[in-house]
Amino acid sequence: MTSDTPPVGATHGTRGDGGPQLTPPPVGEPAFDSHHPPSAELASDCVHCGFCLPSCPTYLLWGEEMDSPRGRIYLMQSGLEGEPLSDSMVQHFDACLGCMACVTSCPSGVQYDKLIEATRAQVERRHRRAASDRLLRAMIFALFPYPRRLRLLRPLLRVYQRSGLQRSVQRTGVLQRFAPSLAAMEALAPPIRGEERLPSFVPAQGERRAVVAMLIGCVQGAFFPGVNAATARVLSAEGCDVVIPPGQCCCGALSVHNGREAEAVRFAKSTVDAFEAAGVSYVVVNAAGCGSAMKEYAELLADDPAYASRAAAFAAMVRDVSEILVELGPVAPRHRLPIVAAYHDACHLAHAQGVRSQPRQLLAGIPGLDVREIADPEICCGSAGIYNVLNPEPARELGDRKAAAVLATGADVLVTANPGCLMQVAASVERLAGSVALAHTVEVLDASIRGVHLSTASHKGG
Ligand code: SF4
Ligand code: SF4
């Protein structure tokens, strides 16, 4: 159903694989070159008021000005004024989770999202990382954006998890001591269950109200097939013909959020090609990070005359699954689901897409469901794409804070809209020896519409 062939093509100043340049700029050169540097105009919108600081997770952890949005904007401005890209500057940029909590808390409307995205692309092209960091990133980007490669891991992981080997490895703490990033990946891997393969078309039940195409996603498709199956069932029950375009590949979210611009451009073009052919009115996404990247294709492909207007038209069709369901309004009857749920705002849904009310509205429409809010909802859980693998320590601390706040609600189930958040919070709940099931919003809706028990995406701690 999905394609693992890396899209071809090259873009300004990068290697063919989208990774950093082989030769960094000469020592003492200004931090940024002329290919899409962070905008001086956008940076100058910051009035240094500091209102964003309390919502910034890295400022919360370390209390360092240069690890706050304001400090990072100051570093970008120094780079624009000719300062070279120092290791310490890169460290502060790398430590940013890209959670965009600063964007929604800024009263001056500073577009930090655009600033950090442009900065990251410059860093990837112009800064030579340590060999171990390059190797880790190469490994991640040779695996995560390729669903078929991820699926090959499923049987291996299943054996690892069921044979008792996982428990032994975790008990020794050897991975944690010698390879913290690998230990983070190992702890994050969700329990592998049976695969639910989707057909290429799921017809609307009752009167047809919309024709939509659905993104399968890489991690979602490989590790949370139940979420995709629930999404298709709910859309169909609410009157949507659901098309699952063949040949869809990674949407490029991980690449664009990590400065791999050329790679992101190639994935975005392939995604536009695959979904245009489906001839639908909406493109439905159930992973927050993917949705936010796809809604920004117009900016990503703006330089390409063959794709610019097509990308803008495509981006206008993209909806998070909760958005389209609220836009359409409910028609399928709901059954009682007498459980307590806590709803967690995924950063790329709430801060990046402004989608907060729709999932809550959908959950509020389920009879018997008691929905509770989590303390400090604007603070990221530490997942942030691959942040928790690249920066395992701060991610772990943020995950444990979020898990403690979730457990304090007394909920039976944590509901959220992103596979990364599900894995991150599940790992922390287990570490805290807590117990809560985890589910995607559509899984809860699906259970209510079908009148069955909630079958959750991941419940390590439950
Ligand atoms: S980013 Fe916004 S909130 Fe933060 S210091 Fe600048 S103007 Fe103030
Ligand atoms: S994106 Fe998140 S981590 Fe980065 S500066 Fe903004 S609030 Fe802080």
Tab-separated table of C-alpha atoms and ligand atoms in Angstrom:
chain	number	residue	atom	x	y	z
A	1	MET	CA	0.000	0.000	0.000
A	2	THR	CA	2.791	2.436	0.835
A	3	SER	CA	6.014	3.118	-1.037
A	4	ASP	CA	9.513	2.804	0.360
A	5	THR	CA	11.303	4.078	-2.732
A	6	PRO	CA	13.071	7.301	-1.781
A	7	PRO	CA	11.778	10.018	-4.134
A	8	VAL	CA	14.433	11.303	-6.553
A	9	GLY	CA	15.588	14.867	-7.233
A	10	ALA	CA	18.032	17.345	-5.756
A	11	THR	CA	17.686	20.722	-4.123
A	12	HIS	CA	19.968	23.600	-3.299
A	13	GLY	CA	23.248	22.811	-1.598
A	14	THR	CA	22.518	19.410	-0.131
A	15	ARG	CA	23.583	15.859	-0.724
A	16	GLY	CA	21.239	13.581	-2.598
A	17	ASP	CA	19.999	11.934	0.625
A	18	GLY	CA	18.873	15.196	2.184
A	19	GLY	CA	21.589	15.063	4.846
A	20	PRO	CA	24.097	17.806	5.607
A	21	GLN	CA	26.766	19.065	3.178
A	22	LEU	CA	29.971	17.028	3.150
A	23	THR	CA	32.132	20.139	3.483
A	24	PRO	CA	31.051	22.728	6.027
A	25	PRO	CA	31.706	26.441	5.296
A	26	PRO	CA	35.189	27.809	6.094
A	27	VAL	CA	35.795	28.718	9.748
A	28	GLY	CA	34.582	32.233	10.587
A	29	GLU	CA	31.950	32.388	7.819
A	30	PRO	CA	28.592	33.855	8.865
A	31	ALA	CA	26.186	31.290	10.328
A	32	PHE	CA	23.666	31.461	7.500
A	33	ASP	CA	23.956	31.438	3.717
A	34	SER	CA	21.523	33.088	1.310
A	35	HIS	CA	19.293	30.040	0.756
A	36	HIS	CA	16.275	30.716	3.009
A	37	PRO	CA	18.036	32.037	6.109
A	38	PRO	CA	15.784	32.759	9.109
A	39	SER	CA	13.930	35.980	8.289
A	40	ALA	CA	15.441	39.081	9.964
A	41	GLU	CA	12.032	40.714	9.734
A	42	LEU	CA	10.284	37.869	11.588
A	43	ALA	CA	13.049	37.783	14.212
A	44	SER	CA	12.651	41.526	14.780
A	45	ASP	CA	8.988	40.990	15.746
A	46	CYS	CA	10.250	39.683	19.110
A	47	VAL	CA	9.996	42.496	21.683
A	48	HIS	CA	11.841	40.440	24.359
A	49	CYS	CA	8.861	40.523	26.734
A	50	GLY	CA	9.455	36.969	28.002
A	51	PHE	CA	5.768	35.965	28.035
A	52	CYS	CA	6.714	32.772	26.171
A	53	LEU	CA	9.269	31.608	28.744
A	54	PRO	CA	6.929	29.734	31.144
A	55	SER	CA	5.535	27.622	28.297
A	56	CYS	CA	8.956	26.622	26.940
A	57	PRO	CA	9.893	23.124	28.145
A	58	THR	CA	13.644	23.627	27.860
A	59	TYR	CA	13.500	26.902	29.810
A	60	LEU	CA	11.374	25.075	32.361
A	61	LEU	CA	14.027	22.343	32.690
A	62	TRP	CA	17.200	24.426	32.746
A	63	GLY	CA	16.219	28.082	33.352
A	64	GLU	CA	18.815	29.202	30.778
A	65	GLU	CA	18.030	32.257	28.656
A	66	MET	CA	19.692	30.717	25.581
A	67	ASP	CA	17.418	27.693	25.937
A	68	SER	CA	14.323	29.873	25.754
A	69	PRO	CA	12.526	31.092	22.600
A	70	ARG	CA	13.774	34.624	23.254
A	71	GLY	CA	17.370	33.433	23.638
A	72	ARG	CA	17.220	31.319	20.486
A	73	ILE	CA	15.829	34.259	18.504
A	74	TYR	CA	18.721	36.342	19.847
A	75	LEU	CA	21.163	33.672	18.586
A	76	MET	CA	19.488	33.686	15.167
A	77	GLN	CA	19.849	37.471	15.035
A	78	SER	CA	23.556	37.173	15.916
A	79	GLY	CA	23.915	34.694	13.053
A	80	LEU	CA	22.136	37.077	10.692
A	81	GLU	CA	24.550	39.806	11.770
A	82	GLY	CA	27.519	37.655	10.737
A	83	GLU	CA	28.381	35.513	13.800
A	84	PRO	CA	29.649	32.058	12.752
A	85	LEU	CA	27.659	28.936	13.552
A	86	SER	CA	29.376	27.821	16.755
A	87	ASP	CA	28.942	24.429	18.431
A	88	SER	CA	27.213	26.078	21.365
A	89	MET	CA	24.776	27.932	19.088
A	90	VAL	CA	23.903	24.621	17.415
A	91	GLN	CA	23.462	22.979	20.815
A	92	HIS	CA	20.839	25.564	21.815
A	93	PHE	CA	19.012	25.162	18.489
A	94	ASP	CA	19.183	21.361	18.744
A	95	ALA	CA	17.802	21.447	22.289
A	96	CYS	CA	14.583	23.106	21.046
A	97	LEU	CA	11.772	20.560	20.812
A	98	GLY	CA	9.979	22.474	18.055
A	99	CYS	CA	6.843	22.133	20.185
A	100	MET	CA	5.587	25.609	19.173
A	101	ALA	CA	4.198	26.354	22.641
A	102	CYS	CA	6.057	29.676	22.321
A	103	VAL	CA	4.137	30.495	19.136
A	104	THR	CA	0.735	30.222	20.795
A	105	SER	CA	1.841	32.020	23.969
A	106	CYS	CA	3.479	34.995	22.216
A	107	PRO	CA	1.310	38.136	22.360
A	108	SER	CA	3.340	39.744	19.540
A	109	GLY	CA	2.633	36.938	17.077
A	110	VAL	CA	6.287	35.992	16.566
A	111	GLN	CA	6.448	33.171	14.023
A	112	TYR	CA	9.095	31.145	15.814
A	113	ASP	CA	7.990	28.054	13.858
A	114	LYS	CA	9.204	29.591	10.594
A	115	LEU	CA	12.384	30.885	12.240
A	116	ILE	CA	13.472	27.560	13.742
A	117	GLU	CA	12.582	25.614	10.587
A	118	ALA	CA	14.794	27.875	8.451
A	119	THR	CA	17.544	27.757	11.089
A	120	ARG	CA	17.490	23.956	11.263
A	121	ALA	CA	17.864	23.629	7.493
A	122	GLN	CA	20.923	25.909	7.653
A	123	VAL	CA	22.395	23.930	10.552
A	124	GLU	CA	21.964	20.630	8.706
A	125	ARG	CA	23.725	21.996	5.623
A	126	ARG	CA	26.417	24.079	7.254
A	127	HIS	CA	27.385	22.393	10.516
A	128	ARG	CA	29.447	19.213	10.774
A	129	ARG	CA	28.179	17.133	13.662
A	130	ALA	CA	30.173	14.617	15.706
A	131	ALA	CA	30.553	11.225	14.001
A	132	SER	CA	28.296	9.456	16.537
A	133	ASP	CA	25.537	12.036	16.021
A	134	ARG	CA	25.833	11.739	12.228
A	135	LEU	CA	25.609	7.961	12.467
A	136	LEU	CA	22.540	8.073	14.717
A	137	ARG	CA	20.763	10.546	12.436
A	138	ALA	CA	21.690	8.529	9.330
A	139	MET	CA	20.233	5.418	10.971
A	140	ILE	CA	17.019	7.179	11.984
A	141	PHE	CA	16.478	8.669	8.540
A	142	ALA	CA	17.252	5.406	6.782
A	143	LEU	CA	14.512	3.728	8.827
A	144	PHE	CA	11.702	5.914	10.187
A	145	PRO	CA	10.397	7.446	6.927
A	146	TYR	CA	10.128	4.021	5.287
A	147	PRO	CA	7.043	2.049	6.386
A	148	ARG	CA	8.121	-1.211	4.752
A	149	ARG	CA	11.453	-1.140	6.543
A	150	LEU	CA	9.636	-0.374	9.805
A	151	ARG	CA	7.272	-3.278	9.183
A	152	LEU	CA	10.227	-5.642	8.788
A	153	LEU	CA	11.069	-4.812	12.389
A	154	ARG	CA	7.698	-5.981	13.688
A	155	PRO	CA	8.416	-9.747	13.906
A	156	LEU	CA	11.846	-9.101	15.441
A	157	LEU	CA	10.417	-6.744	18.024
A	158	ARG	CA	7.621	-9.181	18.783
A	159	VAL	CA	10.101	-11.952	19.563
A	160	TYR	CA	12.249	-9.549	21.587
A	161	GLN	CA	9.255	-8.397	23.636
A	162	ARG	CA	7.671	-11.832	24.155
A	163	SER	CA	10.771	-13.936	24.776
A	164	GLY	CA	11.646	-12.166	28.019
A	165	LEU	CA	14.801	-10.737	26.428
A	166	GLN	CA	13.400	-7.200	26.716
A	167	ARG	CA	12.851	-7.580	30.467
A	168	SER	CA	16.405	-8.922	30.927
A	169	VAL	CA	17.974	-6.117	28.882
A	170	GLN	CA	15.998	-3.501	30.794
A	171	ARG	CA	16.908	-5.041	34.153
A	172	THR	CA	20.649	-4.885	33.427
A	173	GLY	CA	20.462	-1.184	32.427
A	174	VAL	CA	23.327	-1.852	30.002
A	175	LEU	CA	21.747	-0.001	27.072
A	176	GLN	CA	20.939	2.999	29.240
A	177	ARG	CA	24.593	3.177	30.349
A	178	PHE	CA	26.318	2.736	26.991
A	179	ALA	CA	23.788	3.763	24.327
A	180	PRO	CA	21.121	6.087	25.779
A	181	SER	CA	19.560	6.814	22.384
A	182	LEU	CA	19.159	3.094	21.672
A	183	ALA	CA	17.763	2.614	25.174
A	184	ALA	CA	15.235	5.386	24.471
A	185	MET	CA	14.161	3.699	21.213
A	186	GLU	CA	13.911	0.352	22.951
A	187	ALA	CA	11.745	1.757	25.757
A	188	LEU	CA	9.506	3.611	23.301
A	189	ALA	CA	8.680	0.652	21.054
A	190	PRO	CA	4.989	-0.157	21.545
A	191	PRO	CA	3.818	-3.734	22.175
A	192	ILE	CA	3.548	-5.433	18.780
A	193	ARG	CA	0.082	-6.819	18.090
A	194	GLY	CA	-1.580	-8.358	15.038
A	195	GLU	CA	-1.558	-6.256	11.875
A	196	GLU	CA	-4.866	-4.892	10.522
A	197	ARG	CA	-4.438	-4.426	6.765
A	198	LEU	CA	-6.680	-1.820	5.195
A	199	PRO	CA	-8.316	-2.233	1.790
A	200	SER	CA	-7.719	0.528	-0.778
A	201	PHE	CA	-11.351	1.678	-0.491
A	202	VAL	CA	-13.824	1.725	2.395
A	203	PRO	CA	-17.335	2.818	1.324
A	204	ALA	CA	-19.509	5.253	3.260
A	205	GLN	CA	-22.248	3.735	5.392
A	206	GLY	CA	-25.640	5.273	4.648
A	207	GLU	CA	-25.780	8.522	2.709
A	208	ARG	CA	-22.393	9.590	1.288
A	209	ARG	CA	-21.409	13.018	2.668
A	210	ALA	CA	-17.759	13.303	1.579
A	211	VAL	CA	-15.004	11.524	-0.315
A	212	VAL	CA	-11.712	11.561	1.552
A	213	ALA	CA	-8.238	10.127	1.092
A	214	MET	CA	-6.382	8.857	4.136
A	215	LEU	CA	-2.713	9.044	5.016
A	216	ILE	CA	-1.416	5.757	6.440
A	217	GLY	CA	1.764	7.258	7.910
A	218	CYS	CA	5.081	5.571	8.652
A	219	VAL	CA	5.147	4.943	12.425
A	220	GLN	CA	1.336	5.009	12.595
A	221	GLY	CA	1.077	2.437	9.801
A	222	ALA	CA	3.778	0.117	11.122
A	223	PHE	CA	3.158	0.235	14.877
A	224	PHE	CA	-0.428	1.482	15.311
A	225	PRO	CA	-2.399	-0.221	12.507
A	226	GLY	CA	-5.405	-0.324	14.844
A	227	VAL	CA	-5.537	3.489	14.821
A	228	ASN	CA	-5.691	3.537	11.013
A	229	ALA	CA	-8.382	0.838	10.987
A	230	ALA	CA	-10.421	2.793	13.571
A	231	THR	CA	-10.017	5.996	11.519
A	232	ALA	CA	-11.347	4.325	8.366
A	233	ARG	CA	-14.285	2.768	10.277
A	234	VAL	CA	-15.268	6.043	11.960
A	235	LEU	CA	-15.039	8.042	8.712
A	236	SER	CA	-17.114	5.411	6.933
A	237	ALA	CA	-19.718	5.356	9.736
A	238	GLU	CA	-19.978	9.142	9.463
A	239	GLY	CA	-20.723	8.963	5.729
A	240	CYS	CA	-17.305	9.219	4.068
A	241	ASP	CA	-16.042	7.179	1.171
A	242	VAL	CA	-12.459	6.513	2.268
A	243	VAL	CA	-9.763	6.101	-0.394
A	244	ILE	CA	-6.326	4.874	0.647
A	245	PRO	CA	-4.073	5.979	-2.211
A	246	PRO	CA	-1.536	3.334	-3.255
A	247	GLY	CA	2.101	4.323	-3.455
A	248	GLN	CA	1.886	6.918	-0.684
A	249	CYS	CA	5.211	7.434	1.046
A	250	CYS	CA	6.387	9.378	4.083
A	251	CYS	CA	4.875	12.889	4.131
A	252	GLY	CA	8.284	14.378	5.015
A	253	ALA	CA	7.295	15.641	8.484
A	254	LEU	CA	10.309	14.172	10.280
A	255	SER	CA	12.642	15.503	7.580
A	256	VAL	CA	11.258	19.037	7.521
A	257	HIS	CA	11.168	19.277	11.318
A	258	ASN	CA	14.823	18.233	11.428
A	259	GLY	CA	16.196	20.547	8.761
A	260	ARG	CA	16.516	17.945	5.991
A	261	GLU	CA	14.967	20.260	3.464
A	262	ALA	CA	15.873	18.461	0.233
A	263	GLU	CA	14.561	15.154	1.530
A	264	ALA	CA	11.362	16.813	2.828
A	265	VAL	CA	10.791	18.446	-0.581
A	266	ARG	CA	11.100	15.089	-2.345
A	267	PHE	CA	8.706	13.351	0.061
A	268	ALA	CA	6.222	16.233	-0.221
A	269	LYS	CA	6.222	16.101	-4.032
A	270	SER	CA	5.611	12.344	-4.006
A	271	THR	CA	2.783	12.782	-1.495
A	272	VAL	CA	1.125	15.464	-3.652
A	273	ASP	CA	1.450	13.170	-6.710
A	274	ALA	CA	-0.030	10.146	-4.896
A	275	PHE	CA	-3.002	12.000	-3.393
A	276	GLU	CA	-3.831	14.167	-6.428
A	277	ALA	CA	-4.428	10.968	-8.364
A	278	ALA	CA	-7.112	9.980	-5.805
A	279	GLY	CA	-9.368	12.879	-6.901
A	280	VAL	CA	-10.889	13.556	-3.456
A	281	SER	CA	-12.160	16.633	-1.590
A	282	TYR	CA	-10.193	16.086	1.629
A	283	VAL	CA	-6.953	14.498	2.759
A	284	VAL	CA	-7.448	13.100	6.262
A	285	VAL	CA	-4.558	12.664	8.688
A	286	ASN	CA	-4.584	11.043	12.136
A	287	ALA	CA	-1.001	11.907	13.192
A	288	ALA	CA	-0.497	15.478	14.410
A	289	GLY	CA	3.097	15.879	13.182
A	290	CYS	CA	2.195	14.686	9.667
A	291	GLY	CA	-0.870	16.935	9.465
A	292	SER	CA	1.044	20.039	10.468
A	293	ALA	CA	3.781	19.354	7.872
A	294	MET	CA	1.258	18.654	5.099
A	295	LYS	CA	-0.642	21.865	5.820
A	296	GLU	CA	2.630	23.702	5.146
A	297	TYR	CA	3.434	22.173	1.758
A	298	ALA	CA	2.674	25.498	0.039
A	299	GLU	CA	5.675	27.092	1.787
A	300	LEU	CA	7.887	24.009	1.383
A	301	LEU	CA	7.285	23.724	-2.376
A	302	ALA	CA	6.965	27.461	-3.106
A	303	ASP	CA	10.242	27.533	-5.094
A	304	ASP	CA	9.160	24.857	-7.553
A	305	PRO	CA	7.000	26.216	-10.395
A	306	ALA	CA	5.732	22.720	-11.241
A	307	TYR	CA	4.451	22.145	-7.703
A	308	ALA	CA	3.833	25.532	-6.034
A	309	SER	CA	0.145	25.940	-6.886
A	310	ARG	CA	-0.579	22.206	-6.644
A	311	ALA	CA	0.986	22.147	-3.169
A	312	ALA	CA	-1.179	25.092	-2.063
A	313	ALA	CA	-4.326	23.342	-3.356
A	314	PHE	CA	-3.257	20.110	-1.645
A	315	ALA	CA	-2.541	21.859	1.683
A	316	ALA	CA	-6.013	23.418	1.647
A	317	MET	CA	-7.555	19.910	1.509
A	318	VAL	CA	-5.640	18.561	4.534
A	319	ARG	CA	-7.676	17.992	7.693
A	320	ASP	CA	-6.911	16.336	10.973
A	321	VAL	CA	-9.460	13.547	11.433
A	322	SER	CA	-11.049	15.441	14.352
A	323	GLU	CA	-11.496	18.541	12.167
A	324	ILE	CA	-13.319	16.740	9.372
A	325	LEU	CA	-15.556	14.850	11.802
A	326	VAL	CA	-16.593	18.095	13.524
A	327	GLU	CA	-17.032	19.847	10.153
A	328	LEU	CA	-19.356	17.068	8.986
A	329	GLY	CA	-21.206	16.717	12.295
A	330	PRO	CA	-22.137	13.342	13.822
A	331	VAL	CA	-24.696	11.024	12.213
A	332	ALA	CA	-23.648	7.610	13.561
A	333	PRO	CA	-25.308	6.816	16.905
A	334	ARG	CA	-22.946	6.634	19.896
A	335	HIS	CA	-23.127	3.937	22.597
A	336	ARG	CA	-22.275	4.524	26.233
A	337	LEU	CA	-18.613	4.290	27.175
A	338	PRO	CA	-18.553	4.622	30.963
A	339	ILE	CA	-14.845	5.303	31.527
A	340	VAL	CA	-12.680	8.221	32.673
A	341	ALA	CA	-10.436	9.746	29.986
A	342	ALA	CA	-7.738	12.430	30.148
A	343	TYR	CA	-7.134	14.315	26.901
A	344	HIS	CA	-3.542	15.286	26.025
A	345	ASP	CA	-2.972	18.029	23.430
A	346	ALA	CA	-0.303	16.873	20.969
A	347	CYS	CA	1.891	19.936	20.306
A	348	HIS	CA	1.653	19.637	16.528
A	349	LEU	CA	-2.123	19.497	16.776
A	350	ALA	CA	-2.759	22.202	19.394
A	351	HIS	CA	0.121	24.654	18.900
A	352	ALA	CA	0.987	24.059	15.243
A	353	GLN	CA	-2.533	23.486	13.807
A	354	GLY	CA	-4.679	25.243	16.415
A	355	VAL	CA	-6.833	22.116	16.789
A	356	ARG	CA	-7.907	22.021	20.436
A	357	SER	CA	-11.674	22.190	20.607
A	358	GLN	CA	-12.518	19.545	17.952
A	359	PRO	CA	-11.139	16.436	19.740
A	360	ARG	CA	-12.727	17.615	23.008
A	361	GLN	CA	-16.032	18.181	21.203
A	362	LEU	CA	-15.926	14.653	19.774
A	363	LEU	CA	-15.155	13.125	23.165
A	364	ALA	CA	-17.874	15.223	24.842
A	365	GLY	CA	-20.390	13.668	22.424
A	366	ILE	CA	-19.778	10.158	23.804
A	367	PRO	CA	-22.391	9.230	26.432
A	368	GLY	CA	-20.938	8.126	29.765
A	369	LEU	CA	-17.377	9.289	28.985
A	370	ASP	CA	-15.906	11.481	31.741
A	371	VAL	CA	-13.187	13.671	30.175
A	372	ARG	CA	-10.620	15.275	32.469
A	373	GLU	CA	-8.017	17.948	31.736
A	374	ILE	CA	-4.311	17.433	32.476
A	375	ALA	CA	-2.301	20.033	34.440
A	376	ASP	CA	0.077	22.223	32.384
A	377	PRO	CA	-1.438	21.117	29.072
A	378	GLU	CA	0.775	23.445	27.004
A	379	ILE	CA	4.005	21.713	28.086
A	380	CYS	CA	5.332	19.133	25.612
A	381	CYS	CA	5.578	15.469	26.681
A	382	GLY	CA	9.119	15.313	25.248
A	383	SER	CA	8.320	13.162	22.238
A	384	ALA	CA	8.621	15.865	19.541
A	385	GLY	CA	9.252	13.646	16.531
A	386	ILE	CA	12.681	12.103	17.075
A	387	TYR	CA	13.689	14.497	19.864
A	388	ASN	CA	13.297	11.736	22.465
A	389	VAL	CA	15.840	9.602	20.594
A	390	LEU	CA	18.321	12.405	19.893
A	391	ASN	CA	17.962	13.985	23.356
A	392	PRO	CA	16.928	11.101	25.631
A	393	GLU	CA	17.618	12.772	28.978
A	394	PRO	CA	15.517	15.944	28.752
A	395	ALA	CA	12.855	14.004	26.857
A	396	ARG	CA	12.692	11.459	29.645
A	397	GLU	CA	12.310	14.184	32.269
A	398	LEU	CA	9.506	15.850	30.308
A	399	GLY	CA	7.844	12.486	29.696
A	400	ASP	CA	7.920	11.647	33.402
A	401	ARG	CA	6.400	15.055	34.274
A	402	LYS	CA	3.618	14.515	31.749
A	403	ALA	CA	2.985	10.947	32.908
A	404	ALA	CA	2.751	12.118	36.550
A	405	ALA	CA	0.232	14.802	35.533
A	406	VAL	CA	-1.769	12.197	33.595
A	407	LEU	CA	-1.774	9.718	36.491
A	408	ALA	CA	-2.906	12.530	38.848
A	409	THR	CA	-6.159	12.862	36.876
A	410	GLY	CA	-7.158	9.328	37.909
A	411	ALA	CA	-8.134	8.567	34.307
A	412	ASP	CA	-8.529	5.007	33.012
A	413	VAL	CA	-7.296	6.036	29.591
A	414	LEU	CA	-5.105	8.775	28.148
A	415	VAL	CA	-6.415	10.015	24.823
A	416	THR	CA	-4.256	11.841	22.303
A	417	ALA	CA	-3.749	12.242	18.552
A	418	ASN	CA	-0.153	11.426	17.787
A	419	PRO	CA	1.756	8.120	17.761
A	420	GLY	CA	4.870	9.805	19.189
A	421	CYS	CA	2.976	11.082	22.249
A	422	LEU	CA	1.397	7.659	22.800
A	423	MET	CA	4.804	5.940	22.825
A	424	GLN	CA	6.447	8.642	24.937
A	425	VAL	CA	3.792	8.751	27.655
A	426	ALA	CA	3.464	4.942	27.671
A	427	ALA	CA	7.211	4.594	28.351
A	428	SER	CA	7.050	7.137	31.187
A	429	VAL	CA	3.947	5.607	32.760
A	430	GLU	CA	5.764	2.281	32.834
A	431	ARG	CA	8.855	3.890	34.349
A	432	LEU	CA	6.682	5.442	37.087
A	433	ALA	CA	5.041	2.030	37.641
A	434	GLY	CA	1.684	3.665	36.923
A	435	SER	CA	-1.312	2.247	35.163
A	436	VAL	CA	-3.276	3.919	32.424
A	437	ALA	CA	-4.363	2.704	29.008
A	438	LEU	CA	-3.574	4.846	25.982
A	439	ALA	CA	-5.727	5.460	22.960
A	440	HIS	CA	-6.071	7.698	19.949
A	441	THR	CA	-9.208	9.891	19.835
A	442	VAL	CA	-10.595	7.872	16.894
A	443	GLU	CA	-10.209	4.601	18.798
A	444	VAL	CA	-12.448	5.964	21.564
A	445	LEU	CA	-15.015	7.162	19.015
A	446	ASP	CA	-14.827	3.851	17.153
A	447	ALA	CA	-15.520	1.901	20.351
A	448	SER	CA	-18.516	4.116	21.132
A	449	ILE	CA	-19.944	3.914	17.590
A	450	ARG	CA	-19.536	0.128	17.455
A	451	GLY	CA	-20.666	-0.381	21.048
A	452	VAL	CA	-17.590	-2.426	21.983
A	453	HIS	CA	-14.928	-2.258	24.697
A	454	LEU	CA	-12.133	0.187	24.017
A	455	SER	CA	-9.228	-1.627	22.368
A	456	THR	CA	-6.279	0.645	22.955
A	457	ALA	CA	-3.303	1.485	20.737
A	458	SER	CA	-0.726	0.941	23.439
A	459	HIS	CA	-1.078	0.110	27.094
A	460	LYS	CA	2.298	-0.744	28.480
A	461	GLY	CA	1.343	0.836	31.760
A	462	GLY	CA	-2.224	-0.420	31.849
B	1	SF4	S1	8.866	35.389	21.301
B	1	SF4	FE1	7.050	36.642	21.768
B	1	SF4	S2	6.570	36.187	23.924
B	1	SF4	FE2	8.666	35.471	23.535
B	1	SF4	S3	9.964	37.169	24.156
B	1	SF4	FE3	9.612	37.426	21.944
B	1	SF4	S4	7.816	38.738	21.783
B	1	SF4	FE4	7.871	38.039	23.901
B	2	SF4	S1	9.472	25.425	20.157
B	2	SF4	FE1	9.127	24.676	22.258
B	2	SF4	S2	11.191	24.138	23.023
B	2	SF4	FE2	11.473	25.410	21.183
B	2	SF4	S3	11.716	27.479	21.962
B	2	SF4	FE3	9.509	27.223	21.472
B	2	SF4	S4	8.581	26.540	23.411
B	2	SF4	FE4	10.813	26.269	23.616
